Coordinates of C-alpha atoms and ligand atoms in Angstrom, one line a residue:
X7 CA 31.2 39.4 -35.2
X8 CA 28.4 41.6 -33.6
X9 CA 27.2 41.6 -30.2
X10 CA 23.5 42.3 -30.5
X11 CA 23.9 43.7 -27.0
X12 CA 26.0 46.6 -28.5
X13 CA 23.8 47.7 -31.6
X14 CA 22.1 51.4 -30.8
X15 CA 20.8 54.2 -33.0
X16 CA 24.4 55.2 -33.2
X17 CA 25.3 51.8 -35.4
X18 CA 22.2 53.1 -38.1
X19 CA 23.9 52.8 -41.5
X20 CA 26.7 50.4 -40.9
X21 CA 26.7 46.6 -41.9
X22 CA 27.3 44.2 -39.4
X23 CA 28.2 40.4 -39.2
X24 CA 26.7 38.5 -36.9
X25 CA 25.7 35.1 -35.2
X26 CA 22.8 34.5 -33.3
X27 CA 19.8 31.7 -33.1
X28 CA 17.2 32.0 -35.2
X29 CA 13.8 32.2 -32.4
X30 CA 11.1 33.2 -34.7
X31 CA 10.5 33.9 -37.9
X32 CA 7.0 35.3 -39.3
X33 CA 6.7 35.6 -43.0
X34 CA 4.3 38.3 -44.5
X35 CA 3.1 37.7 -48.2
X36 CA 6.0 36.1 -49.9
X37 CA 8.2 39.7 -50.2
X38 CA 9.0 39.8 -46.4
X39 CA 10.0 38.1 -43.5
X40 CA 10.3 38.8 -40.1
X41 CA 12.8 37.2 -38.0
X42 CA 13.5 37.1 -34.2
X43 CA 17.3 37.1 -33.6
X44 CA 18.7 36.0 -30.2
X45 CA 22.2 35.8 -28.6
X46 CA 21.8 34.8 -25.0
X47 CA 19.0 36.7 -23.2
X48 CA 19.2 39.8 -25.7
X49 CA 16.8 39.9 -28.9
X50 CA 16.3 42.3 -32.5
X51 CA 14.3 42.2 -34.7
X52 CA 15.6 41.2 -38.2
X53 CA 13.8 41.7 -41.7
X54 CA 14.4 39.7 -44.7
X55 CA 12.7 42.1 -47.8
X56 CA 12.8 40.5 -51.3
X57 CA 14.5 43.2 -53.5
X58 CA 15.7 43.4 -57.2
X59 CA 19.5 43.2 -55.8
X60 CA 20.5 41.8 -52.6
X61 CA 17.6 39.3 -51.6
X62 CA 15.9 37.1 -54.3
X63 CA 12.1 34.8 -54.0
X64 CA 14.4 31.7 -53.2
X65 CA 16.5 33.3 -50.5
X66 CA 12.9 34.2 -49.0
X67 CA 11.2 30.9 -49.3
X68 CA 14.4 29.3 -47.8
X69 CA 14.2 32.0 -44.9
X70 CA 10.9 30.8 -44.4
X71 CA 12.3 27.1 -43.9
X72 CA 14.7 27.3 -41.1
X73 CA 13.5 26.1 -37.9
X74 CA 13.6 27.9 -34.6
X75 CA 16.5 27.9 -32.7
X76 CA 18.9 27.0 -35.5
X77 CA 22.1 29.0 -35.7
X78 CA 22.5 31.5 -38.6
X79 CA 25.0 33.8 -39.9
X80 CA 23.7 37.2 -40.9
X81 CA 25.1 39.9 -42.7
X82 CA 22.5 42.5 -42.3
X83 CA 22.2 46.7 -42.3
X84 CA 21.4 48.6 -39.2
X85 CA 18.3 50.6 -39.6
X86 CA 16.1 52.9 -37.3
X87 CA 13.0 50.6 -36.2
X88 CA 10.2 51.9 -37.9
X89 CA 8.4 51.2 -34.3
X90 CA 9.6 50.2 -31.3
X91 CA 9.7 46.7 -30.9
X92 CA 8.7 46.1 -27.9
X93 CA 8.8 42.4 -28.1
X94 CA 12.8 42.7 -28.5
X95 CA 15.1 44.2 -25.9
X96 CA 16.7 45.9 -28.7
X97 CA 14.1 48.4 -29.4
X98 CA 15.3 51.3 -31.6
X99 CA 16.9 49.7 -34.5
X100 CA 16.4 46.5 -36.5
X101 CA 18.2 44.7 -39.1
X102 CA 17.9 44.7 -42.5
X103 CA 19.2 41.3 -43.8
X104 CA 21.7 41.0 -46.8
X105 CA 22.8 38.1 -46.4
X106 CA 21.6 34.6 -44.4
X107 CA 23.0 31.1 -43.5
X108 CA 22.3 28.2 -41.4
X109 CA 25.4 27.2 -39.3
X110 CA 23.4 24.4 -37.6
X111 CA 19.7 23.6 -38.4
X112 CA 17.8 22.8 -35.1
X113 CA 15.4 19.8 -35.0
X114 CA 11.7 20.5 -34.2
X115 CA 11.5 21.5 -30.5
X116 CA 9.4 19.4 -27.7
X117 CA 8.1 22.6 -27.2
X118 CA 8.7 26.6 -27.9
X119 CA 10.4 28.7 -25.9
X120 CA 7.9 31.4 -26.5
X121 CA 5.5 29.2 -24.5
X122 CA 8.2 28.3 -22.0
X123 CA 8.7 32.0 -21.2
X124 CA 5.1 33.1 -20.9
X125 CA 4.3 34.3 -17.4
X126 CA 0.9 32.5 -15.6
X127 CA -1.1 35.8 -16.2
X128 CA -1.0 34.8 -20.3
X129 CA -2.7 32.2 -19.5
X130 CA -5.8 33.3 -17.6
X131 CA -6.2 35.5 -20.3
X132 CA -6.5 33.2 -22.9
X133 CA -6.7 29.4 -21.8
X134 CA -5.8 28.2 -25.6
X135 CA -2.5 29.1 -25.2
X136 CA 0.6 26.8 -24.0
X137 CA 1.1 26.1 -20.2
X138 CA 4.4 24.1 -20.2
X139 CA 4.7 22.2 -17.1
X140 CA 8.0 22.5 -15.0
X141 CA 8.6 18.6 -15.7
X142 CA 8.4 18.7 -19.2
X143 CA 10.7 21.4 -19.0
X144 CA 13.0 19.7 -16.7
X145 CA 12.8 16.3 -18.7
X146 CA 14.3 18.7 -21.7
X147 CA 17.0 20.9 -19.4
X148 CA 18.9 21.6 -21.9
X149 CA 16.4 23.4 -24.1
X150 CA 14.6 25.1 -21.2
X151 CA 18.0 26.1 -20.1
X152 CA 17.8 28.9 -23.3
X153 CA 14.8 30.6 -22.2
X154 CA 16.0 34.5 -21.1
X155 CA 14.2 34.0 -17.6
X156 CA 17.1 30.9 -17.1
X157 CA 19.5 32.5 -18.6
X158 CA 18.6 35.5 -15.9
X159 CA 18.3 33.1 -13.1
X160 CA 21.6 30.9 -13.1
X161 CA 23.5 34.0 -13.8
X162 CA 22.0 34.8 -10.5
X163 CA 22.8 31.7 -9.3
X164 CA 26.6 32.4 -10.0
X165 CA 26.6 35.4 -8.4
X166 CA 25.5 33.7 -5.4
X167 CA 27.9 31.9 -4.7
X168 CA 30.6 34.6 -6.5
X169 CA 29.6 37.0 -3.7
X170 CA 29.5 34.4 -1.1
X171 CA 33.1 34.1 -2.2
X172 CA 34.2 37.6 -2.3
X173 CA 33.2 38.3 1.4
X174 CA 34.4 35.5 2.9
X175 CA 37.7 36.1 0.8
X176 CA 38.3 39.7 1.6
X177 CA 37.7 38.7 5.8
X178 CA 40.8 35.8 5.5
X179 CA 38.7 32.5 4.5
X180 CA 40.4 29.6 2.8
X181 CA 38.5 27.8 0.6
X182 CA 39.0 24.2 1.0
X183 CA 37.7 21.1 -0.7
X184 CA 36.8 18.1 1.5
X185 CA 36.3 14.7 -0.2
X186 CA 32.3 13.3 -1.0
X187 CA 33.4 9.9 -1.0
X188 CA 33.4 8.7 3.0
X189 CA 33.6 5.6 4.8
X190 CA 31.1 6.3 7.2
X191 CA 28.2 9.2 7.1
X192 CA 29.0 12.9 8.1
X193 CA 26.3 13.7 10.0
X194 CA 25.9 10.2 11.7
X195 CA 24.1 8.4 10.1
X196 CA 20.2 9.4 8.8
X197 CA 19.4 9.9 4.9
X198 CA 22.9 9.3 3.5
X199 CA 23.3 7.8 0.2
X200 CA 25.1 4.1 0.0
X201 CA 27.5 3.5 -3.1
X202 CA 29.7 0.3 -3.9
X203 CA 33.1 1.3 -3.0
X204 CA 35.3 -2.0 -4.4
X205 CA 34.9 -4.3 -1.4
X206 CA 33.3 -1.8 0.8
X207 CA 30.2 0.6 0.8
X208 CA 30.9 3.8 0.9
X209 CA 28.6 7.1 1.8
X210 CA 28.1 10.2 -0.2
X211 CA 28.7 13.2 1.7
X212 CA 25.8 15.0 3.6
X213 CA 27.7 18.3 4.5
X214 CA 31.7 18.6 5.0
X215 CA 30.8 19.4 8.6
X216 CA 33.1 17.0 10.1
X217 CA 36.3 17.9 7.8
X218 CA 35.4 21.8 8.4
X219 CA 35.8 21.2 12.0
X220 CA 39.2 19.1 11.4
X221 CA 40.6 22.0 9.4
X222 CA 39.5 23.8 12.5
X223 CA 41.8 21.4 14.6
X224 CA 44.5 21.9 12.2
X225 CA 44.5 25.8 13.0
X226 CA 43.2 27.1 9.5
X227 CA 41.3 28.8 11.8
X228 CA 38.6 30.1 8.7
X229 CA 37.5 28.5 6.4
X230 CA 34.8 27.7 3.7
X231 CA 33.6 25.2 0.9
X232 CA 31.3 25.7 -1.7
X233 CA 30.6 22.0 -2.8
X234 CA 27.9 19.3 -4.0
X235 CA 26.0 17.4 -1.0
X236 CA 23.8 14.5 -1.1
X237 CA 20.7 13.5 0.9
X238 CA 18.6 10.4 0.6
X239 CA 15.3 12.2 1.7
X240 CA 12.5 11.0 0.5
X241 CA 10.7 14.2 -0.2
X242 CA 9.0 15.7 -2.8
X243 CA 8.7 19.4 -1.3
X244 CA 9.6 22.3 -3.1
X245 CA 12.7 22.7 -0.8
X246 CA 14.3 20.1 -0.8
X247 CA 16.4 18.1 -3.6
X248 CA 18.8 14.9 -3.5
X249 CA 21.8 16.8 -4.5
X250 CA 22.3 20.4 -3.9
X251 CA 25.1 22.9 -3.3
X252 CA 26.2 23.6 0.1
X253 CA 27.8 27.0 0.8
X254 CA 29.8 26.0 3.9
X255 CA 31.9 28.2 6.3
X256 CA 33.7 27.5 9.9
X257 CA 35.6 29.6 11.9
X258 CA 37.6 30.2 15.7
X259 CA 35.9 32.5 17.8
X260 CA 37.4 34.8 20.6
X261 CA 34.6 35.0 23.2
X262 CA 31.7 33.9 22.2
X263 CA 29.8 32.6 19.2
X264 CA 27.9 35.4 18.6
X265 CA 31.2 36.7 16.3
X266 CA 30.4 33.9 14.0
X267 CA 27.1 35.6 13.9
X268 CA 28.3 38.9 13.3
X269 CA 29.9 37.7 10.4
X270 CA 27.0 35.5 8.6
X271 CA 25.4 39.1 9.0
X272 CA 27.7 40.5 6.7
X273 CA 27.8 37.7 4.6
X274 CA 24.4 37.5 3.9
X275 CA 23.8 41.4 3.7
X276 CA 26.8 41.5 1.5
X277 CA 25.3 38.6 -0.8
X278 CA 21.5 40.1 -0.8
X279 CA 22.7 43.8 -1.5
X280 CA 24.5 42.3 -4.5
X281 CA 21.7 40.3 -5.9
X282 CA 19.5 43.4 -5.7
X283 CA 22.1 45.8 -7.1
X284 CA 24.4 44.1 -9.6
X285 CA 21.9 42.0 -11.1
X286 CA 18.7 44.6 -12.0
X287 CA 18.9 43.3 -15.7
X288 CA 18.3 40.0 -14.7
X289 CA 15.9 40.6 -12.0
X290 CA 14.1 42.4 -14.6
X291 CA 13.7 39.5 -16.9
X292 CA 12.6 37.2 -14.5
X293 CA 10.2 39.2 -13.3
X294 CA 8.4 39.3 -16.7
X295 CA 7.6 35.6 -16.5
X296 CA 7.8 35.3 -12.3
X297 CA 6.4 38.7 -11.3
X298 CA 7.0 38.6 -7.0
X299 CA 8.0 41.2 -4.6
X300 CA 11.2 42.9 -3.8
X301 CA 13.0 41.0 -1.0
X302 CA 13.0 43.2 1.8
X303 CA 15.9 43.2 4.1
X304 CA 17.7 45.7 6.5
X305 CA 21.2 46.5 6.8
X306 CA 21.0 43.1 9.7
X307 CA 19.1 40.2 10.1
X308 CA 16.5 40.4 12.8
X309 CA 17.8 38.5 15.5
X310 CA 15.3 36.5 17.8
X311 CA 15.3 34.1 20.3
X312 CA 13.8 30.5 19.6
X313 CA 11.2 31.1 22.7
X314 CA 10.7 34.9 21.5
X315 CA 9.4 33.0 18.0
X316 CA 7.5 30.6 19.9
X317 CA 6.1 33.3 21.9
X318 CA 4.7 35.4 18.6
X319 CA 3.6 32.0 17.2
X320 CA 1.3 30.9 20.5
X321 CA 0.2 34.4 20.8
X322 CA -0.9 34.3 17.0
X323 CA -2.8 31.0 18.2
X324 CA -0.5 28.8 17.0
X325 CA -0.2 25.2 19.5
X326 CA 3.7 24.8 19.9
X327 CA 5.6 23.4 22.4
X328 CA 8.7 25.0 24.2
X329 CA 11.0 22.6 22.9
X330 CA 9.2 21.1 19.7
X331 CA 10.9 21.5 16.3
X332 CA 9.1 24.0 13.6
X333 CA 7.9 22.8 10.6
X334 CA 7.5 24.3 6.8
X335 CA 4.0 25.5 7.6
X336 CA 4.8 27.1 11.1
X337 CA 7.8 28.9 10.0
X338 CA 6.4 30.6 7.2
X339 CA 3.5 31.8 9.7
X340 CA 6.4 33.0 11.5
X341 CA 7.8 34.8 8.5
X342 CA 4.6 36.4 8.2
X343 CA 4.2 37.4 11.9
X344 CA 8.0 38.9 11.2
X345 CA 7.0 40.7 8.3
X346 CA 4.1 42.3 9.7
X347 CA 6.1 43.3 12.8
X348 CA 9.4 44.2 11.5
X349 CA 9.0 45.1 7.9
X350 CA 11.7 42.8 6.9
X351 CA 12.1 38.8 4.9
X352 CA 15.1 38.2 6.2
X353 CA 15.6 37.1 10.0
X354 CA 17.3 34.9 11.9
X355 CA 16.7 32.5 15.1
X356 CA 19.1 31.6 17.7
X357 CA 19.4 28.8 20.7
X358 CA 17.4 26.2 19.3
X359 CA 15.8 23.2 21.7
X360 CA 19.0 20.8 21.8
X361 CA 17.2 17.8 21.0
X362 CA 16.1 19.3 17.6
X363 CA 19.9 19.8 16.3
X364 CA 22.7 17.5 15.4
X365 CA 24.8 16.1 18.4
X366 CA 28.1 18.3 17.8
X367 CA 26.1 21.2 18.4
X368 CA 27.2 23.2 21.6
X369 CA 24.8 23.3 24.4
X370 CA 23.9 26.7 26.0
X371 CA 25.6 26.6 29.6
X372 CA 23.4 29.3 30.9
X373 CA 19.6 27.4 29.7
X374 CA 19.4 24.0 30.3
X375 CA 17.4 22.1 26.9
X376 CA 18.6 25.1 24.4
X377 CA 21.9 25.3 22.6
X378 CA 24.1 27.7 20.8
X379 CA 22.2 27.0 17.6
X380 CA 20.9 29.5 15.0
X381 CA 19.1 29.4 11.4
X382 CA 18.6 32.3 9.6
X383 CA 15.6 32.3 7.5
X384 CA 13.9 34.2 4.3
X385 CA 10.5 35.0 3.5
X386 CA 9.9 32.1 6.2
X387 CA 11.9 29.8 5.4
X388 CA 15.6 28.2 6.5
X389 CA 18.4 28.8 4.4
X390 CA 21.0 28.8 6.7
X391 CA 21.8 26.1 9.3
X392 CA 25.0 26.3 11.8
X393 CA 25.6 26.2 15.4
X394 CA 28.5 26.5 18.0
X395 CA 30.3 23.0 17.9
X396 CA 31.3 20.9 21.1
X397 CA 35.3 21.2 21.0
X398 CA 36.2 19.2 23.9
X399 CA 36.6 15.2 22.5
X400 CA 35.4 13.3 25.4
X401 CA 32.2 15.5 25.4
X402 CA 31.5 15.0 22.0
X403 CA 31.8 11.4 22.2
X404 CA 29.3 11.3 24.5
X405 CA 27.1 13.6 23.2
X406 CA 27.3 10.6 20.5
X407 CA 26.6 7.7 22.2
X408 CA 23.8 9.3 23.5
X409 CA 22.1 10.4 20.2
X410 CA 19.1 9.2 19.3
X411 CA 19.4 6.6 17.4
X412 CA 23.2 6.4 19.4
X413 CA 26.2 6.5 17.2
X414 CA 28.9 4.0 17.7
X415 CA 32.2 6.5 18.8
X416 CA 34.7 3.6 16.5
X417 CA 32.3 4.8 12.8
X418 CA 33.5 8.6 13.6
X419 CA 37.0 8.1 15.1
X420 CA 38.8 9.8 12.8
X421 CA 37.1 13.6 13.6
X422 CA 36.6 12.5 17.5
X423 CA 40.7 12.1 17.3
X424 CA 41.1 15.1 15.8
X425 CA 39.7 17.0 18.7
X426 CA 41.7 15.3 21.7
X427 CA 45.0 17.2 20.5
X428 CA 43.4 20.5 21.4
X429 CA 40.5 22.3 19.5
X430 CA 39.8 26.1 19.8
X431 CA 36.2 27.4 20.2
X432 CA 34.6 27.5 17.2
X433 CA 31.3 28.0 15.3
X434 CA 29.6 27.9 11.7
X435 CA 27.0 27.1 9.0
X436 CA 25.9 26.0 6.0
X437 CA 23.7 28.1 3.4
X438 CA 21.5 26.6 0.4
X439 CA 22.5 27.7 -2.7
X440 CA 19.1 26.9 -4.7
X441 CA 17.2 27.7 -1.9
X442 CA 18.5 31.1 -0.8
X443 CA 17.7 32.3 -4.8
X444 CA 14.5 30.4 -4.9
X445 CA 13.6 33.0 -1.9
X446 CA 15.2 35.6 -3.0
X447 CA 13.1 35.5 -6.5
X448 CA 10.1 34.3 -4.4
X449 CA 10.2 30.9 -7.0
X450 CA 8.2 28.8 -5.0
X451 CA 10.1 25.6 -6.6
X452 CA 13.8 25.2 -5.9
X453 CA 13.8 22.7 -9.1
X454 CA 13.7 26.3 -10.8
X455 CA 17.4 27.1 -9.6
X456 CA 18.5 24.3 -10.2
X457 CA 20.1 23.4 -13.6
X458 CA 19.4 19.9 -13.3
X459 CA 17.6 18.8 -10.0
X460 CA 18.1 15.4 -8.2
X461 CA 15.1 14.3 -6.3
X462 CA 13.6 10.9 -5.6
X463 CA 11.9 10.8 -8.9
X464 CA 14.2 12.2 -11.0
X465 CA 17.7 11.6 -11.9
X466 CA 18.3 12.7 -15.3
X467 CA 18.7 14.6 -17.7
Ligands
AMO504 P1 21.3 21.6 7.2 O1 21.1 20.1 7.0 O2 20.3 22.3 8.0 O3 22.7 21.8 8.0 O4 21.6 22.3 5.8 C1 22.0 23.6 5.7 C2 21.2 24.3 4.6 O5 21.2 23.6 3.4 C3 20.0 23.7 2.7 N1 19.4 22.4 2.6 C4 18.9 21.9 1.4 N2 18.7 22.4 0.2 C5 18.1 21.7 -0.7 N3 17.7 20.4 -0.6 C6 17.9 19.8 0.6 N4 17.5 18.5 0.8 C7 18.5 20.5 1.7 N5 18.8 20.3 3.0 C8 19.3 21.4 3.5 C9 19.1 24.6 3.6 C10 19.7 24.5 4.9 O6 19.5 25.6 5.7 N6 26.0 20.6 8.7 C11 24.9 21.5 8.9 C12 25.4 22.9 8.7 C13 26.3 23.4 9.8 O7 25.9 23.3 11.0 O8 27.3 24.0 9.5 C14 23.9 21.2 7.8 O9 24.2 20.7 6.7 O10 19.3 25.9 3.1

């Protein structure tokens, strides 16, 4: 059979046999129909003509009668388009049907995808037509799913995490897979999910932080996960979700952590430059329906200092203090501030106030209330979180107890152990899948890179 994808002016002439899903179909008089054929994100144009041989009245009428989105069969003649059809991405030639049946009628849908693909400017222009909101859209995934924009976006969304995999593969990662199921929370305790266990309650996992660093202990020296996490945050932003997908990576350092930096550099330049290159079509497509602006980004991130950001934020009039924690709002004034500076989205922040991160994180030796702690961050705001870890047991079990709320050392032997048999240096992070396209795309709704998004108030389809 036919990939519509492949049809040019050079096919003119021939008859070709192919399946597709009938999207619309517009009948003129009762001699002619014109159909919308689509196969994944690529469309033609298709005309049924009533003629003395091939097509009779009754094969029109019942042309006329199949619903959007059913599956047909055609058997149709390639022709030159007697115009372009600018509606279809197949623009020079159309399809003359000769032959036409249903392989699986579709039911009427909760809405059309013609109205689930328009982009907002449609609308201003002419207020009678559709607006579909994102939560009817979401309450029927699996239709929205078909829409070309989706189609464009979770192909994205694969090669996210296919390039985070590529880099990391090609510089001597192994990819490991750490369990979900835990006895007692990964990152000590806050907005982790209970679940009955048998006898016991379990905890879904928040991060595989604690089992990257063991595989650290056990000398694998690099590694990295790309796996499901779960938070019980009760939040409704448009960053953050129940369930997403953590792209995780931990590795041994020589001198200092500023290596592991080096290489989420490369890593991230490496997955941004292949976004922008390998996926055009797509970006294309999405733009149609999204329209934002290129991602800018230079062959680095900008690297600043937390107090350098603070600085520019005070100076911009901005009340912060040295050691307070930034929120949504402040860090996209920061992005801003960057932007206007440096000319670039993409940027990172290291040494964080210490009593802002997680209590494995490493404290800076040389500044007292900072630590070896860096996010990276685009179009202002976080996608990546990591740090410098504490590898010496008997500080990191204090650094426990004296977390705030304190965590009892007995609920986290297991990794505290794993560290008093001798632990090398070590240092990594954790990037947001959804989040780091959302940005990329400019979104403004992770729900919209997620296929089908967990928060507090939804958990299904
Ligand atoms: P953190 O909790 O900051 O760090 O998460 C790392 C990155 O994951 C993404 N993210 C989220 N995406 C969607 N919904 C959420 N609720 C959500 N929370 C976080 C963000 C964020 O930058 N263990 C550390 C990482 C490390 O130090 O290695 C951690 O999980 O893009």
């Amino acid at each position: 059979r036919t990939k519509i994808a492949s049809l040019s002016e050079k096919n003119i002439d021939e008859t070709v046999l192919l399946s597709a899903r009938l999207q619309t179909s517009r009948p003129t008089g009762n001699k002619k129909n014109f159909i919308v054929l689509r196969q994944g994100t690529v469309t033609a144009q298709a005309v049924l003509t009533v003629d003395e041989t091939k097509i009779s009245k009754q094969m029109q009428k019942f042309s006329c009668g199949i619903t959007s989105e059913s599956l047909v069969l055609v058997e149709a003649k390639v022709v030159k388009a007697l115009q372009q059809v600018t509606s279809c991405t197949i623009q020079d030639v159309e399809l003359q049907i000769e032959k036409l049946h249903v392989i699986s009628a579709a039911a009427r849908l909760p809405f059309s995808l013609e109205d689930a693909t328009r982009p907002d400017e449609d609308y201003e222009k002419d207020p009678a037509l559709v607006r579909v909101a994102l939560a009817t859209r979401l309450d029927h995934r699996p239709i929205d799913l078909r829409t070309t924009t989706n189609h464009a976006i979770f192909r994205m969304q694969h090669g996210v995490c296919k390039l985070f995999r590529e880099y990391l593969e090609q510089h001597d990662f192994v990819e490991i897979h750490t369990p979900k199921l835990l006895g007692a929370a990964s990152e000590g305790g806050a907005n982790v999910f209970k679940v009955e266990y048998f006898n016991e309650t379990a905890f879904l996992a928040q991060s595989p932080q604690f089992y990257k660093q063991m595989m650290i202990t056990s000398d694998f020296a690099k590694v990295f996960e790309i796996g499901t996490v779960f938070r019980a945050e009760n939040s409704q932003s448009h960053r953050h979700m129940t369930e997403y997908v953590s792209l995780d990576m931990e590795m041994e350092f020589e001198e200092h952590y500023h290596e592991v930096l080096d290489v989420f550099d490369g890593l991230l330049v490496h997955i941004l430059k292949g976004l922008k290159e390998r996926y055009t079509d797509e970006i294309a497509v999405i733009k149609k329906q999204f329209p934002f602006e290129d991602f800018e980004f230079l062959d680095k991130s900008l690297r600043l200092t937390y107090p350098e950001a603070v600085k520019m934020l005070r100076d911009a009039g901005v009340e912060f203090g040295d050691y307070d924690d930034m929120n949504t709002a402040q860090e996209r004034i920061l992005g801003k501030l960057v932007k206007e500076k440096y000319h670039t989205d993409f940027f990172m922040l290291d040494k964080f106030p210490l009593a802002v991160r997680p209590f494995y994180t490493m404290p800076d030796p040389a500044r007292p209330g900072y630590s070896n702690s860096y996010d990276f961050f685009m179009r202002g705001e976080e996608i990546l979180s990591g740090a410098q870890r504490v590898h010496n047991a008997a500080m990191l079990q204090k650094r426990a107890e004296e977390n705030d709320p304190p965590i009892d050392p007995t609920t986290i032997q297991p990794y505290l152990d794993a560290f008093k048999f001798g632990a090398p240096p070590h240092a990594g992070g954790a990037l947001g899948m959804e989040r780091v396209l959302m940005l990329f795309l400019d979104l403004g709704n992770i729900r919209r890179t997620s296929l089908f998004p967990r928060d507090p108030n939804r958990l299904g389809p």
